[in-house]
């Protein structure tokens, strides 16, 4: 979880805009950002 926490901290420190997902599952279990090409990136600490 250290990697996940570090990534989330960097997102907040750099004031990257967070997005809402159409799927409520990802709003609950992930953080969604937009990459420079316009693709949504989901960052989650869930493991398969």
PDB file of C-alpha atoms in Angstrom:
ATOM      1  CA  UNK A   1       0.000   0.000   0.000  1.00  0.00           C
ATOM      2  CA  UNK A   2       2.999   2.316   0.306  1.00  0.00           C
ATOM      3  CA  UNK A   3       3.205   2.714  -3.496  1.00  0.00           C
ATOM      4  CA  UNK A   4      -0.501   3.490  -3.746  1.00  0.00           C
ATOM      5  CA  UNK A   5      -0.332   6.061  -0.946  1.00  0.00           C
ATOM      6  CA  UNK A   6       2.697   7.705  -2.556  1.00  0.00           C
ATOM      7  CA  UNK A   7       0.923   7.997  -5.917  1.00  0.00           C
ATOM      8  CA  UNK A   8      -2.208   9.469  -4.327  1.00  0.00           C
ATOM      9  CA  UNK A   9      -0.099  11.966  -2.335  1.00  0.00           C
ATOM     10  CA  UNK A  10       1.635  13.095  -5.541  1.00  0.00           C
ATOM     11  CA  UNK A  11      -1.711  13.507  -7.304  1.00  0.00           C
ATOM     12  CA  UNK A  12      -2.971  15.734  -4.488  1.00  0.00           C
ATOM     13  CA  UNK A  13       0.286  17.718  -4.166  1.00  0.00           C
ATOM     14  CA  UNK A  14       0.294  18.432  -7.912  1.00  0.00           C
ATOM     15  CA  UNK A  15      -3.393  19.389  -7.817  1.00  0.00           C
ATOM     16  CA  UNK A  16      -4.343  16.907 -10.517  1.00  0.00           C
ATOM     17  CA  UNK A  17      -8.099  17.038 -11.094  1.00  0.00           C
ATOM     18  CA  UNK A  18     -10.008  13.976  -9.916  1.00  0.00           C
ATOM     19  CA  UNK A  19     -12.894  12.682 -12.010  1.00  0.00           C
ATOM     20  CA  UNK A  20     -16.067  10.790 -11.214  1.00  0.00           C
ATOM     21  CA  UNK A  21     -16.733   7.508 -12.954  1.00  0.00           C
ATOM     22  CA  UNK A  22     -20.042   6.513 -14.513  1.00  0.00           C
ATOM     23  CA  UNK A  23     -19.545   3.238 -12.661  1.00  0.00           C
ATOM     24  CA  UNK A  24     -20.056   3.785  -8.895  1.00  0.00           C
ATOM     25  CA  UNK A  25     -17.735   0.844  -8.142  1.00  0.00           C
ATOM     26  CA  UNK A  26     -14.697   2.864  -9.244  1.00  0.00           C
ATOM     27  CA  UNK A  27     -15.834   5.938  -7.351  1.00  0.00           C
ATOM     28  CA  UNK A  28     -15.772   3.789  -4.217  1.00  0.00           C
ATOM     29  CA  UNK A  29     -12.599   1.746  -4.848  1.00  0.00           C
ATOM     30  CA  UNK A  30     -10.441   3.947  -7.049  1.00  0.00           C
ATOM     31  CA  UNK A  31      -9.118   7.384  -7.871  1.00  0.00           C
ATOM     32  CA  UNK A  32      -9.699   8.533 -11.426  1.00  0.00           C
ATOM     33  CA  UNK A  33      -7.585  11.075 -13.299  1.00  0.00           C
ATOM     34  CA  UNK A  34      -7.369  12.180 -16.925  1.00  0.00           C
ATOM     35  CA  UNK A  35      -4.109  11.644 -18.810  1.00  0.00           C
ATOM     36  CA  UNK A  36      -2.793  14.205 -21.342  1.00  0.00           C
ATOM     37  CA  UNK A  37      -4.343  12.232 -24.233  1.00  0.00           C
ATOM     38  CA  UNK A  38      -7.802  12.345 -22.645  1.00  0.00           C
ATOM     39  CA  UNK A  39      -7.914   8.771 -21.359  1.00  0.00           C
ATOM     40  CA  UNK A  40      -9.237   8.083 -17.874  1.00  0.00           C
ATOM     41  CA  UNK A  41      -6.742   6.392 -15.560  1.00  0.00           C
ATOM     42  CA  UNK A  42      -8.036   4.469 -12.547  1.00  0.00           C
ATOM     43  CA  UNK A  43      -5.632   4.096  -9.649  1.00  0.00           C
ATOM     44  CA  UNK A  44      -6.701   1.540  -7.069  1.00  0.00           C
ATOM     45  CA  UNK A  45      -5.093  -0.438  -4.294  1.00  0.00           C
ATOM     46  CA  UNK A  46      -7.275  -3.496  -4.967  1.00  0.00           C
ATOM     47  CA  UNK A  47      -5.453  -6.712  -5.798  1.00  0.00           C
ATOM     48  CA  UNK A  48      -6.664  -9.553  -7.973  1.00  0.00           C
TER      49      UNK A  48
END
